[in-house]
Each structure stands twice: as C-alpha cells, then as structure tokens.
C-alpha cells in the first residue's frame, strides 16, 4: 500500500537506488547529563543502557558489532548490500574530536557503507566536531539525529533533559552554516508527563517552522523498568497513552509536517522484558496499520493541513 507520508524506506531507496540498512552501533560514548558534565542521572525515561537496548552485541568491538548486526539483518533481507552506520546509543559526539574520529572510522570504511547516522544532543557539537562532520559529508551521506524530545522548558526540566529549546534552535543553525551538506533529524516523544494533545502538536509545529531540518522521528513514550520516570507513573504524574489516542496524535502531526520532510519513525520498539507500558506498543505492525487506516479514513496525507497551522 502506498503510504500517505514520506517514509524513510522510500527516501533511502530513491537516494541509494535500493533498500539500505541502518546498522546500530554502541561506540562506548556516555551522555553529558549522566556523567555530570551538565547534570546527573540522565533523562528520566532513559534506561541504564540508553537507547541501545536492542543492539545485538553492544560490548563487542565496533567493527565486530557492525558485522554481527548485518549478519542478523541478512536473515530477513539477504539481498541488501548497502549500509548506514548508526551510532545510536547515548551521545555520540560527547568526546574530543580525535576520539570521535577514531571510533567512527572503525566502521564507516567497511564495504557497502554509504553513510553515517549520528545520535547526539545540541550541547555536544562544538566547532571542531562540526568541522569533522563537514569533512565526512564530502565522503558519504551524513545525518545528525538530535534528541529534542520536547519544545517545552517545563517538560524538559521535569524529564532532566538539561538543555533548552533555544539551544536546540541555535545548534541547528550552526550545523546548517558549518556543515551544510549534513542532514538533520529531530526526535520528539509523544506522551511525556503533563503534555496534552495540543502541546504535542505544538512540538511538531515549532520543530518544522523554527528549524531547517530534513527529517523527524516521532516516538511513543515507553515506560521502562529501572528508570526515574517510574516514580512519575506511580505517583500519578504520568498517564500512558492509549493506542487510539496515539494514532490520533500521529495523524494530526503528520498533517502539519511539510511533505518534503522524511518521516524516520512514527512509533518505536522496546524490549518486552523491560516494558511497563503501554503494552499495546509491542504490536508494532498493528499500530502502523492503524495509522495508515486512519489517514485513509480521513482522506488526509502529510502536510495537508500545513498552511492552516503555520
């Protein structure tokens, strides 16, 4: 079925001429709001292992991780021969540029690698790091994935994000000026404590109107074991979204995102053994199909309500 939004799969097929894997890697970086650089404890939704809970062999050397991941993926898609190395876990520019370069180069020179995706934060991109990314972008496709999560300062403080939306906007401008070929993807989380349906729409409005970005990731908040957010849930400050509410939010968000922006994600994955809720999120394809059906029922598509919401 033809999607009513600009999917990442279609974007990569057009860009690289065929299906392309994102290969997640844990490069051993930490996070500035875990190690005391800006804060302690990390974001309240984050587990002790960060966003890399599904990485096949996170403790293996980087090059070994790369091959273990593609071997695993080839069980389902044996024909794929092009790869994007995805430095996913924690903050992958949180070190000296010499360290960053040494770790990246262990994977990006492997056969079939056509690009690199870098998960990071807006407070961890000094000029020397941007200069290296600008250099990399002359060699391959480079994407910086910035974890914004929310544009509201009160929510950011509540989840211990430890950087402002203003800094995020400034960082996007710096990337665009100093590394113009680098693509920028914004991450937002739906369902954070205290945020209403309208606030979640406003997060998207601000993201796509304030910033020169090329992609967006829309995540469902997963409440995980061994996270500080469990306290919010048990003390009644967090209400988990129903599937019906989530589908409605996503469809409303898609309708106000410009059609040229690539939708990198509209739901997410969480390990079953670590997930407190929402449990319906484990049925990923059911959620994706429900979004497709709702967009079809509405007769809507990505960007169809953009003008009325600017």
PDB file of C-alpha atoms in Angstrom:
ATOM      1  CA  UNK A   1       0.000   0.000   0.000  1.00  0.00           C
ATOM      2  CA  UNK A   2       1.279   3.462  -0.885  1.00  0.00           C
ATOM      3  CA  UNK A   3       1.911   5.408   2.309  1.00  0.00           C
ATOM      4  CA  UNK A   4       0.357   8.815   2.839  1.00  0.00           C
ATOM      5  CA  UNK A   5       3.588  10.153   4.296  1.00  0.00           C
ATOM      6  CA  UNK A   6       7.237  10.412   3.205  1.00  0.00           C
ATOM      7  CA  UNK A   7       8.735   7.190   4.531  1.00  0.00           C
ATOM      8  CA  UNK A   8      12.393   6.600   5.325  1.00  0.00           C
ATOM      9  CA  UNK A   9      12.375   3.388   3.285  1.00  0.00           C
ATOM     10  CA  UNK A  10      11.256   5.247   0.146  1.00  0.00           C
ATOM     11  CA  UNK A  11      13.731   8.052   0.793  1.00  0.00           C
ATOM     12  CA  UNK A  12      16.691   5.674   1.049  1.00  0.00           C
ATOM     13  CA  UNK A  13      15.580   3.684  -2.000  1.00  0.00           C
ATOM     14  CA  UNK A  14      15.474   6.895  -4.044  1.00  0.00           C
ATOM     15  CA  UNK A  15      18.766   8.179  -2.604  1.00  0.00           C
ATOM     16  CA  UNK A  16      20.828   4.982  -2.842  1.00  0.00           C
ATOM     17  CA  UNK A  17      18.925   3.122  -5.565  1.00  0.00           C
ATOM     18  CA  UNK A  18      17.975   0.157  -3.392  1.00  0.00           C
ATOM     19  CA  UNK A  19      16.953  -0.927   0.102  1.00  0.00           C
ATOM     20  CA  UNK A  20      19.559   0.187   2.646  1.00  0.00           C
ATOM     21  CA  UNK A  21      20.109  -0.968   6.247  1.00  0.00           C
ATOM     22  CA  UNK A  22      20.711   1.281   9.240  1.00  0.00           C
ATOM     23  CA  UNK A  23      23.227  -0.655  11.337  1.00  0.00           C
ATOM     24  CA  UNK A  24      23.037   0.346  15.039  1.00  0.00           C
ATOM     25  CA  UNK A  25      26.319   0.606  16.918  1.00  0.00           C
ATOM     26  CA  UNK A  26      27.210   1.269  20.561  1.00  0.00           C
ATOM     27  CA  UNK A  27      30.511   3.139  20.324  1.00  0.00           C
ATOM     28  CA  UNK A  28      31.007   3.447  24.079  1.00  0.00           C
ATOM     29  CA  UNK A  29      30.160   7.135  24.446  1.00  0.00           C
ATOM     30  CA  UNK A  30      28.488   8.471  27.595  1.00  0.00           C
ATOM     31  CA  UNK A  31      25.952  11.289  27.959  1.00  0.00           C
ATOM     32  CA  UNK A  32      26.594  14.770  29.444  1.00  0.00           C
ATOM     33  CA  UNK A  33      23.574  14.634  31.716  1.00  0.00           C
ATOM     34  CA  UNK A  34      24.659  11.249  33.079  1.00  0.00           C
ATOM     35  CA  UNK A  35      28.345  11.878  33.741  1.00  0.00           C
ATOM     36  CA  UNK A  36      27.970  15.263  35.437  1.00  0.00           C
ATOM     37  CA  UNK A  37      29.010  17.477  32.519  1.00  0.00           C
ATOM     38  CA  UNK A  38      25.611  19.213  32.630  1.00  0.00           C
ATOM     39  CA  UNK A  39      23.632  17.005  35.035  1.00  0.00           C
ATOM     40  CA  UNK A  40      23.475  13.600  36.709  1.00  0.00           C
ATOM     41  CA  UNK A  41      21.123  10.665  36.316  1.00  0.00           C
ATOM     42  CA  UNK A  42      20.228  11.063  32.653  1.00  0.00           C
ATOM     43  CA  UNK A  43      16.789  11.706  31.182  1.00  0.00           C
ATOM     44  CA  UNK A  44      14.121  10.212  33.408  1.00  0.00           C
ATOM     45  CA  UNK A  45      12.805   7.955  30.609  1.00  0.00           C
ATOM     46  CA  UNK A  46      16.238   6.530  29.790  1.00  0.00           C
ATOM     47  CA  UNK A  47      17.366   3.087  30.961  1.00  0.00           C
ATOM     48  CA  UNK A  48      20.873   2.421  32.232  1.00  0.00           C
ATOM     49  CA  UNK A  49      21.730   1.041  28.774  1.00  0.00           C
ATOM     50  CA  UNK A  50      20.372   4.102  26.957  1.00  0.00           C
ATOM     51  CA  UNK A  51      18.687   3.758  23.564  1.00  0.00           C
ATOM     52  CA  UNK A  52      20.726   0.727  22.552  1.00  0.00           C
ATOM     53  CA  UNK A  53      18.688  -1.955  24.293  1.00  0.00           C
ATOM     54  CA  UNK A  54      18.166  -3.807  21.002  1.00  0.00           C
ATOM     55  CA  UNK A  55      21.756  -3.725  19.729  1.00  0.00           C
ATOM     56  CA  UNK A  56      22.892  -7.309  19.078  1.00  0.00           C
ATOM     57  CA  UNK A  57      26.380  -7.161  20.638  1.00  0.00           C
ATOM     58  CA  UNK A  58      26.862  -3.773  22.350  1.00  0.00           C
ATOM     59  CA  UNK A  59      30.007  -4.839  24.243  1.00  0.00           C
ATOM     60  CA  UNK A  60      31.867  -6.114  21.172  1.00  0.00           C
ATOM     61  CA  UNK A  61      34.463  -4.014  19.304  1.00  0.00           C
ATOM     62  CA  UNK A  62      32.861  -1.578  16.848  1.00  0.00           C
ATOM     63  CA  UNK A  63      33.845  -3.434  13.668  1.00  0.00           C
ATOM     64  CA  UNK A  64      32.619  -6.726  15.166  1.00  0.00           C
ATOM     65  CA  UNK A  65      29.309  -5.101  16.142  1.00  0.00           C
ATOM     66  CA  UNK A  66      28.870  -3.942  12.548  1.00  0.00           C
ATOM     67  CA  UNK A  67      29.225  -7.446  11.107  1.00  0.00           C
ATOM     68  CA  UNK A  68      27.110  -9.100  13.788  1.00  0.00           C
ATOM     69  CA  UNK A  69      24.304  -6.617  13.083  1.00  0.00           C
ATOM     70  CA  UNK A  70      24.329  -7.074   9.313  1.00  0.00           C
ATOM     71  CA  UNK A  71      24.516 -10.871   9.689  1.00  0.00           C
ATOM     72  CA  UNK A  72      21.389 -10.662  11.851  1.00  0.00           C
ATOM     73  CA  UNK A  73      19.590  -8.385   9.368  1.00  0.00           C
ATOM     74  CA  UNK A  74      20.527 -10.562   6.392  1.00  0.00           C
ATOM     75  CA  UNK A  75      18.449 -13.398   7.831  1.00  0.00           C
ATOM     76  CA  UNK A  76      15.391 -11.431   6.734  1.00  0.00           C
ATOM     77  CA  UNK A  77      16.822  -9.367   3.860  1.00  0.00           C
ATOM     78  CA  UNK A  78      19.754 -11.318   2.365  1.00  0.00           C
ATOM     79  CA  UNK A  79      19.804  -9.181  -0.770  1.00  0.00           C
ATOM     80  CA  UNK A  80      20.747  -5.894   0.959  1.00  0.00           C
ATOM     81  CA  UNK A  81      24.288  -4.695   0.207  1.00  0.00           C
ATOM     82  CA  UNK A  82      24.280  -1.028   1.296  1.00  0.00           C
ATOM     83  CA  UNK A  83      24.515   0.187   4.871  1.00  0.00           C
ATOM     84  CA  UNK A  84      24.340   3.303   7.006  1.00  0.00           C
ATOM     85  CA  UNK A  85      26.297   3.029  10.237  1.00  0.00           C
ATOM     86  CA  UNK A  86      24.028   4.306  13.025  1.00  0.00           C
ATOM     87  CA  UNK A  87      25.928   5.442  16.103  1.00  0.00           C
ATOM     88  CA  UNK A  88      22.837   5.193  18.267  1.00  0.00           C
ATOM     89  CA  UNK A  89      23.458   4.733  21.949  1.00  0.00           C
ATOM     90  CA  UNK A  90      23.831   7.730  24.291  1.00  0.00           C
ATOM     91  CA  UNK A  91      25.557  10.880  22.911  1.00  0.00           C
ATOM     92  CA  UNK A  92      27.866  10.042  20.029  1.00  0.00           C
ATOM     93  CA  UNK A  93      29.708  13.357  19.832  1.00  0.00           C
ATOM     94  CA  UNK A  94      30.383  13.601  23.577  1.00  0.00           C
ATOM     95  CA  UNK A  95      34.177  13.411  23.490  1.00  0.00           C
ATOM     96  CA  UNK A  96      37.202  15.015  21.893  1.00  0.00           C
ATOM     97  CA  UNK A  97      37.066  15.050  18.116  1.00  0.00           C
ATOM     98  CA  UNK A  98      40.138  12.784  17.947  1.00  0.00           C
ATOM     99  CA  UNK A  99      38.243  10.095  19.873  1.00  0.00           C
ATOM    100  CA  UNK A 100      35.111  10.582  17.783  1.00  0.00           C
ATOM    101  CA  UNK A 101      37.079  10.267  14.553  1.00  0.00           C
ATOM    102  CA  UNK A 102      38.889   7.111  15.694  1.00  0.00           C
ATOM    103  CA  UNK A 103      35.639   5.360  16.663  1.00  0.00           C
ATOM    104  CA  UNK A 104      33.671   6.402  13.570  1.00  0.00           C
ATOM    105  CA  UNK A 105      36.420   5.356  11.159  1.00  0.00           C
ATOM    106  CA  UNK A 106      36.390   1.803  12.571  1.00  0.00           C
ATOM    107  CA  UNK A 107      33.034   1.194  10.866  1.00  0.00           C
ATOM    108  CA  UNK A 108      32.421   3.704   8.088  1.00  0.00           C
ATOM    109  CA  UNK A 109      35.199   2.368   5.833  1.00  0.00           C
ATOM    110  CA  UNK A 110      33.740  -1.133   5.660  1.00  0.00           C
ATOM    111  CA  UNK A 111      32.489  -2.393   2.256  1.00  0.00           C
ATOM    112  CA  UNK A 112      28.965  -1.285   1.411  1.00  0.00           C
ATOM    113  CA  UNK A 113      28.828   1.636   3.855  1.00  0.00           C
ATOM    114  CA  UNK A 114      27.231   4.629   2.117  1.00  0.00           C
ATOM    115  CA  UNK A 115      26.597   6.870   5.098  1.00  0.00           C
ATOM    116  CA  UNK A 116      26.573   7.519   8.814  1.00  0.00           C
ATOM    117  CA  UNK A 117      23.777   8.484  11.219  1.00  0.00           C
ATOM    118  CA  UNK A 118      24.855  10.088  14.490  1.00  0.00           C
ATOM    119  CA  UNK A 119      22.615  10.225  17.543  1.00  0.00           C
ATOM    120  CA  UNK A 120      23.568  13.187  19.731  1.00  0.00           C
ATOM    121  CA  UNK A 121      22.454  16.311  21.631  1.00  0.00           C
ATOM    122  CA  UNK A 122      22.616  20.013  20.714  1.00  0.00           C
ATOM    123  CA  UNK A 123      25.031  20.746  23.575  1.00  0.00           C
ATOM    124  CA  UNK A 124      27.660  18.317  22.242  1.00  0.00           C
ATOM    125  CA  UNK A 125      28.524  19.747  18.836  1.00  0.00           C
ATOM    126  CA  UNK A 126      31.478  22.139  19.188  1.00  0.00           C
ATOM    127  CA  UNK A 127      33.002  23.752  16.107  1.00  0.00           C
ATOM    128  CA  UNK A 128      35.822  21.207  15.766  1.00  0.00           C
ATOM    129  CA  UNK A 129      33.313  18.338  15.726  1.00  0.00           C
ATOM    130  CA  UNK A 130      31.179  20.103  13.127  1.00  0.00           C
ATOM    131  CA  UNK A 131      34.308  20.595  11.011  1.00  0.00           C
ATOM    132  CA  UNK A 132      34.880  16.814  11.073  1.00  0.00           C
ATOM    133  CA  UNK A 133      31.248  16.148  10.154  1.00  0.00           C
ATOM    134  CA  UNK A 134      31.533  18.635   7.284  1.00  0.00           C
ATOM    135  CA  UNK A 135      34.601  16.699   6.085  1.00  0.00           C
ATOM    136  CA  UNK A 136      32.728  13.388   6.384  1.00  0.00           C
ATOM    137  CA  UNK A 137      29.803  14.786   4.383  1.00  0.00           C
ATOM    138  CA  UNK A 138      32.152  15.195   1.415  1.00  0.00           C
ATOM    139  CA  UNK A 139      32.825  11.442   1.554  1.00  0.00           C
ATOM    140  CA  UNK A 140      29.398   9.992   2.314  1.00  0.00           C
ATOM    141  CA  UNK A 141      25.831  10.741   3.384  1.00  0.00           C
ATOM    142  CA  UNK A 142      25.839  12.188   6.927  1.00  0.00           C
ATOM    143  CA  UNK A 143      22.819  12.579   9.186  1.00  0.00           C
ATOM    144  CA  UNK A 144      22.828  14.120  12.658  1.00  0.00           C
ATOM    145  CA  UNK A 145      19.919  12.958  14.810  1.00  0.00           C
ATOM    146  CA  UNK A 146      19.254  15.495  17.553  1.00  0.00           C
ATOM    147  CA  UNK A 147      17.282  14.313  20.577  1.00  0.00           C
ATOM    148  CA  UNK A 148      14.974  17.231  21.267  1.00  0.00           C
ATOM    149  CA  UNK A 149      12.002  15.261  22.753  1.00  0.00           C
ATOM    150  CA  UNK A 150      10.007  18.411  23.678  1.00  0.00           C
ATOM    151  CA  UNK A 151       9.995  22.148  22.974  1.00  0.00           C
ATOM    152  CA  UNK A 152       8.528  22.991  26.393  1.00  0.00           C
ATOM    153  CA  UNK A 153      11.007  24.082  29.055  1.00  0.00           C
ATOM    154  CA  UNK A 154       8.815  22.864  31.940  1.00  0.00           C
ATOM    155  CA  UNK A 155       8.702  19.364  30.434  1.00  0.00           C
ATOM    156  CA  UNK A 156      12.411  19.456  29.693  1.00  0.00           C
ATOM    157  CA  UNK A 157      13.154  20.257  33.337  1.00  0.00           C
ATOM    158  CA  UNK A 158      10.790  17.537  34.516  1.00  0.00           C
ATOM    159  CA  UNK A 159      12.497  14.856  32.418  1.00  0.00           C
ATOM    160  CA  UNK A 160      16.012  16.188  33.226  1.00  0.00           C
ATOM    161  CA  UNK A 161      16.815  16.939  29.586  1.00  0.00           C
ATOM    162  CA  UNK A 162      19.372  19.542  30.713  1.00  0.00           C
ATOM    163  CA  UNK A 163      19.315  21.735  27.619  1.00  0.00           C
ATOM    164  CA  UNK A 164      16.892  24.364  26.321  1.00  0.00           C
ATOM    165  CA  UNK A 165      14.867  24.539  23.130  1.00  0.00           C
ATOM    166  CA  UNK A 166      16.625  27.822  22.389  1.00  0.00           C
ATOM    167  CA  UNK A 167      19.963  25.997  22.356  1.00  0.00           C
ATOM    168  CA  UNK A 168      18.479  23.412  20.023  1.00  0.00           C
ATOM    169  CA  UNK A 169      17.412  26.108  17.537  1.00  0.00           C
ATOM    170  CA  UNK A 170      20.851  27.736  17.704  1.00  0.00           C
ATOM    171  CA  UNK A 171      22.585  24.389  17.144  1.00  0.00           C
ATOM    172  CA  UNK A 172      20.520  23.586  14.060  1.00  0.00           C
ATOM    173  CA  UNK A 173      21.564  26.961  12.608  1.00  0.00           C
ATOM    174  CA  UNK A 174      25.241  26.240  13.398  1.00  0.00           C
ATOM    175  CA  UNK A 175      25.086  22.849  11.702  1.00  0.00           C
ATOM    176  CA  UNK A 176      23.479  24.373   8.644  1.00  0.00           C
ATOM    177  CA  UNK A 177      26.146  27.101   8.465  1.00  0.00           C
ATOM    178  CA  UNK A 178      29.225  24.995   9.222  1.00  0.00           C
ATOM    179  CA  UNK A 179      28.258  21.630   7.706  1.00  0.00           C
ATOM    180  CA  UNK A 180      25.637  22.472   5.058  1.00  0.00           C
ATOM    181  CA  UNK A 181      25.519  19.003   3.470  1.00  0.00           C
ATOM    182  CA  UNK A 182      24.700  17.294   6.784  1.00  0.00           C
ATOM    183  CA  UNK A 183      21.039  16.313   7.149  1.00  0.00           C
ATOM    184  CA  UNK A 184      19.325  16.984  10.480  1.00  0.00           C
ATOM    185  CA  UNK A 185      16.665  14.754  12.046  1.00  0.00           C
ATOM    186  CA  UNK A 186      14.700  15.915  15.102  1.00  0.00           C
ATOM    187  CA  UNK A 187      13.485  13.449  17.733  1.00  0.00           C
ATOM    188  CA  UNK A 188      10.230  14.127  19.596  1.00  0.00           C
ATOM    189  CA  UNK A 189       8.481  11.952  22.193  1.00  0.00           C
ATOM    190  CA  UNK A 190       4.693  11.799  22.411  1.00  0.00           C
ATOM    191  CA  UNK A 191       3.229  11.119  25.837  1.00  0.00           C
ATOM    192  CA  UNK A 192       5.698  12.888  28.125  1.00  0.00           C
ATOM    193  CA  UNK A 193       4.369  13.783  31.607  1.00  0.00           C
ATOM    194  CA  UNK A 194       1.918  16.684  31.580  1.00  0.00           C
ATOM    195  CA  UNK A 195       1.869  17.208  27.813  1.00  0.00           C
ATOM    196  CA  UNK A 196      -1.554  17.447  26.184  1.00  0.00           C
ATOM    197  CA  UNK A 197      -2.581  16.538  22.641  1.00  0.00           C
ATOM    198  CA  UNK A 198      -2.285  20.203  21.630  1.00  0.00           C
ATOM    199  CA  UNK A 199       1.167  20.509  23.213  1.00  0.00           C
ATOM    200  CA  UNK A 200       2.355  17.502  21.228  1.00  0.00           C
ATOM    201  CA  UNK A 201       1.094  19.144  18.038  1.00  0.00           C
ATOM    202  CA  UNK A 202       2.832  22.374  19.026  1.00  0.00           C
ATOM    203  CA  UNK A 203       6.099  20.470  19.484  1.00  0.00           C
ATOM    204  CA  UNK A 204       5.871  19.462  15.821  1.00  0.00           C
ATOM    205  CA  UNK A 205       4.776  22.920  14.655  1.00  0.00           C
ATOM    206  CA  UNK A 206       7.771  24.547  16.311  1.00  0.00           C
ATOM    207  CA  UNK A 207      10.146  21.874  15.117  1.00  0.00           C
ATOM    208  CA  UNK A 208       9.257  22.218  11.430  1.00  0.00           C
ATOM    209  CA  UNK A 209       8.770  26.005  11.346  1.00  0.00           C
ATOM    210  CA  UNK A 210      11.661  27.172  13.561  1.00  0.00           C
ATOM    211  CA  UNK A 211      14.315  24.834  12.166  1.00  0.00           C
ATOM    212  CA  UNK A 212      15.856  23.852   8.833  1.00  0.00           C
ATOM    213  CA  UNK A 213      15.522  20.096   9.319  1.00  0.00           C
ATOM    214  CA  UNK A 214      15.258  17.297   6.785  1.00  0.00           C
ATOM    215  CA  UNK A 215      13.706  14.550   8.898  1.00  0.00           C
ATOM    216  CA  UNK A 216      11.735  13.871  12.040  1.00  0.00           C
ATOM    217  CA  UNK A 217      11.328  10.923  14.417  1.00  0.00           C
ATOM    218  CA  UNK A 218       8.079  10.679  16.351  1.00  0.00           C
ATOM    219  CA  UNK A 219       8.421   8.318  19.300  1.00  0.00           C
ATOM    220  CA  UNK A 220       5.901   6.861  21.705  1.00  0.00           C
ATOM    221  CA  UNK A 221       6.962   7.225  25.335  1.00  0.00           C
ATOM    222  CA  UNK A 222       7.823   3.750  26.587  1.00  0.00           C
ATOM    223  CA  UNK A 223       7.795   3.445  30.360  1.00  0.00           C
ATOM    224  CA  UNK A 224      10.685   1.135  31.155  1.00  0.00           C
ATOM    225  CA  UNK A 225      11.877  -0.635  34.282  1.00  0.00           C
ATOM    226  CA  UNK A 226      14.815   0.866  36.155  1.00  0.00           C
ATOM    227  CA  UNK A 227      14.074   4.424  35.026  1.00  0.00           C
ATOM    228  CA  UNK A 228      13.447   7.513  37.120  1.00  0.00           C
ATOM    229  CA  UNK A 229      10.156   8.056  35.282  1.00  0.00           C
ATOM    230  CA  UNK A 230       8.650   5.094  37.113  1.00  0.00           C
ATOM    231  CA  UNK A 231       8.165   7.413  40.094  1.00  0.00           C
ATOM    232  CA  UNK A 232       6.120   9.854  37.986  1.00  0.00           C
ATOM    233  CA  UNK A 233       3.922   6.961  36.904  1.00  0.00           C
ATOM    234  CA  UNK A 234       3.394   5.505  40.376  1.00  0.00           C
ATOM    235  CA  UNK A 235       2.701   8.951  41.860  1.00  0.00           C
ATOM    236  CA  UNK A 236       0.099   9.765  39.186  1.00  0.00           C
ATOM    237  CA  UNK A 237       2.000  12.420  37.190  1.00  0.00           C
ATOM    238  CA  UNK A 238       2.173  10.258  34.079  1.00  0.00           C
ATOM    239  CA  UNK A 239      -0.749   8.804  32.152  1.00  0.00           C
ATOM    240  CA  UNK A 240       0.203   6.321  29.442  1.00  0.00           C
ATOM    241  CA  UNK A 241      -1.385   6.915  26.043  1.00  0.00           C
ATOM    242  CA  UNK A 242      -3.961   4.518  24.619  1.00  0.00           C
ATOM    243  CA  UNK A 243      -3.415   3.210  21.114  1.00  0.00           C
ATOM    244  CA  UNK A 244      -6.433   5.172  19.889  1.00  0.00           C
ATOM    245  CA  UNK A 245      -5.069   8.431  21.315  1.00  0.00           C
ATOM    246  CA  UNK A 246      -1.601   7.781  19.921  1.00  0.00           C
ATOM    247  CA  UNK A 247      -2.904   7.097  16.413  1.00  0.00           C
ATOM    248  CA  UNK A 248      -4.937  10.312  16.544  1.00  0.00           C
ATOM    249  CA  UNK A 249      -1.912  12.347  17.686  1.00  0.00           C
ATOM    250  CA  UNK A 250       0.373  10.901  15.000  1.00  0.00           C
ATOM    251  CA  UNK A 251      -2.137  11.537  12.210  1.00  0.00           C
ATOM    252  CA  UNK A 252      -2.675  15.118  13.383  1.00  0.00           C
ATOM    253  CA  UNK A 253       1.103  15.619  13.476  1.00  0.00           C
ATOM    254  CA  UNK A 254       1.661  14.159  10.019  1.00  0.00           C
ATOM    255  CA  UNK A 255      -0.915  16.549   8.581  1.00  0.00           C
ATOM    256  CA  UNK A 256       1.134  19.599   9.661  1.00  0.00           C
ATOM    257  CA  UNK A 257       4.599  18.347   8.622  1.00  0.00           C
ATOM    258  CA  UNK A 258       5.842  19.624   5.225  1.00  0.00           C
ATOM    259  CA  UNK A 259       5.729  16.850   2.641  1.00  0.00           C
ATOM    260  CA  UNK A 260       9.449  17.089   1.858  1.00  0.00           C
ATOM    261  CA  UNK A 261      10.463  16.199   5.439  1.00  0.00           C
ATOM    262  CA  UNK A 262      11.280  12.497   5.787  1.00  0.00           C
ATOM    263  CA  UNK A 263       9.391  10.608   8.500  1.00  0.00           C
ATOM    264  CA  UNK A 264      12.099   8.444  10.051  1.00  0.00           C
ATOM    265  CA  UNK A 265       9.809   6.899  12.670  1.00  0.00           C
ATOM    266  CA  UNK A 266       6.192   7.103  13.839  1.00  0.00           C
ATOM    267  CA  UNK A 267       6.323   4.529  16.613  1.00  0.00           C
ATOM    268  CA  UNK A 268       9.058   2.655  18.426  1.00  0.00           C
ATOM    269  CA  UNK A 269      10.330  -0.606  19.812  1.00  0.00           C
ATOM    270  CA  UNK A 270      11.013  -1.608  23.407  1.00  0.00           C
ATOM    271  CA  UNK A 271      12.237  -4.908  24.852  1.00  0.00           C
ATOM    272  CA  UNK A 272       9.231  -6.811  26.204  1.00  0.00           C
ATOM    273  CA  UNK A 273      11.048  -7.822  29.382  1.00  0.00           C
ATOM    274  CA  UNK A 274      11.785  -4.162  30.268  1.00  0.00           C
ATOM    275  CA  UNK A 275       8.495  -2.555  29.238  1.00  0.00           C
ATOM    276  CA  UNK A 276       5.978  -1.422  31.871  1.00  0.00           C
ATOM    277  CA  UNK A 277       3.684   0.115  29.274  1.00  0.00           C
ATOM    278  CA  UNK A 278       1.902   0.829  27.031  1.00  0.00           C
ATOM    279  CA  UNK A 279       1.821  -2.887  26.276  1.00  0.00           C
ATOM    280  CA  UNK A 280      -0.133  -2.360  23.046  1.00  0.00           C
ATOM    281  CA  UNK A 281       3.055  -0.846  21.599  1.00  0.00           C
ATOM    282  CA  UNK A 282       4.560  -4.336  21.324  1.00  0.00           C
ATOM    283  CA  UNK A 283       2.232  -4.945  18.359  1.00  0.00           C
ATOM    284  CA  UNK A 284       4.194  -2.584  16.117  1.00  0.00           C
ATOM    285  CA  UNK A 285       2.619  -3.570  12.808  1.00  0.00           C
ATOM    286  CA  UNK A 286      -0.863  -3.265  14.286  1.00  0.00           C
ATOM    287  CA  UNK A 287      -0.034   0.317  15.303  1.00  0.00           C
ATOM    288  CA  UNK A 288       1.427   1.173  11.884  1.00  0.00           C
ATOM    289  CA  UNK A 289      -1.604  -0.327  10.127  1.00  0.00           C
ATOM    290  CA  UNK A 290      -3.953   1.632  12.398  1.00  0.00           C
ATOM    291  CA  UNK A 291      -2.173   4.874  11.433  1.00  0.00           C
ATOM    292  CA  UNK A 292      -2.474   4.017   7.740  1.00  0.00           C
ATOM    293  CA  UNK A 293      -6.174   3.227   8.104  1.00  0.00           C
ATOM    294  CA  UNK A 294      -6.898   6.449   9.995  1.00  0.00           C
ATOM    295  CA  UNK A 295      -5.103   8.560   7.395  1.00  0.00           C
ATOM    296  CA  UNK A 296      -7.108   6.798   4.695  1.00  0.00           C
ATOM    297  CA  UNK A 297     -10.359   7.266   6.624  1.00  0.00           C
ATOM    298  CA  UNK A 298      -9.668  10.986   6.916  1.00  0.00           C
ATOM    299  CA  UNK A 299      -8.600  11.254   3.286  1.00  0.00           C
ATOM    300  CA  UNK A 300      -5.516  13.051   4.570  1.00  0.00           C
ATOM    301  CA  UNK A 301      -1.789  12.971   3.832  1.00  0.00           C
ATOM    302  CA  UNK A 302       1.433  14.500   5.112  1.00  0.00           C
ATOM    303  CA  UNK A 303       1.305  18.291   5.000  1.00  0.00           C
ATOM    304  CA  UNK A 304      -2.363  18.583   4.035  1.00  0.00           C
ATOM    305  CA  UNK A 305      -3.101  20.971   6.941  1.00  0.00           C
ATOM    306  CA  UNK A 306       0.252  22.732   6.922  1.00  0.00           C
ATOM    307  CA  UNK A 307      -0.973  26.128   5.706  1.00  0.00           C
ATOM    308  CA  UNK A 308      -3.690  26.489   8.336  1.00  0.00           C
ATOM    309  CA  UNK A 309      -1.260  25.646  11.135  1.00  0.00           C
ATOM    310  CA  UNK A 310       1.650  27.944  10.279  1.00  0.00           C
TER     311      UNK A 310
END
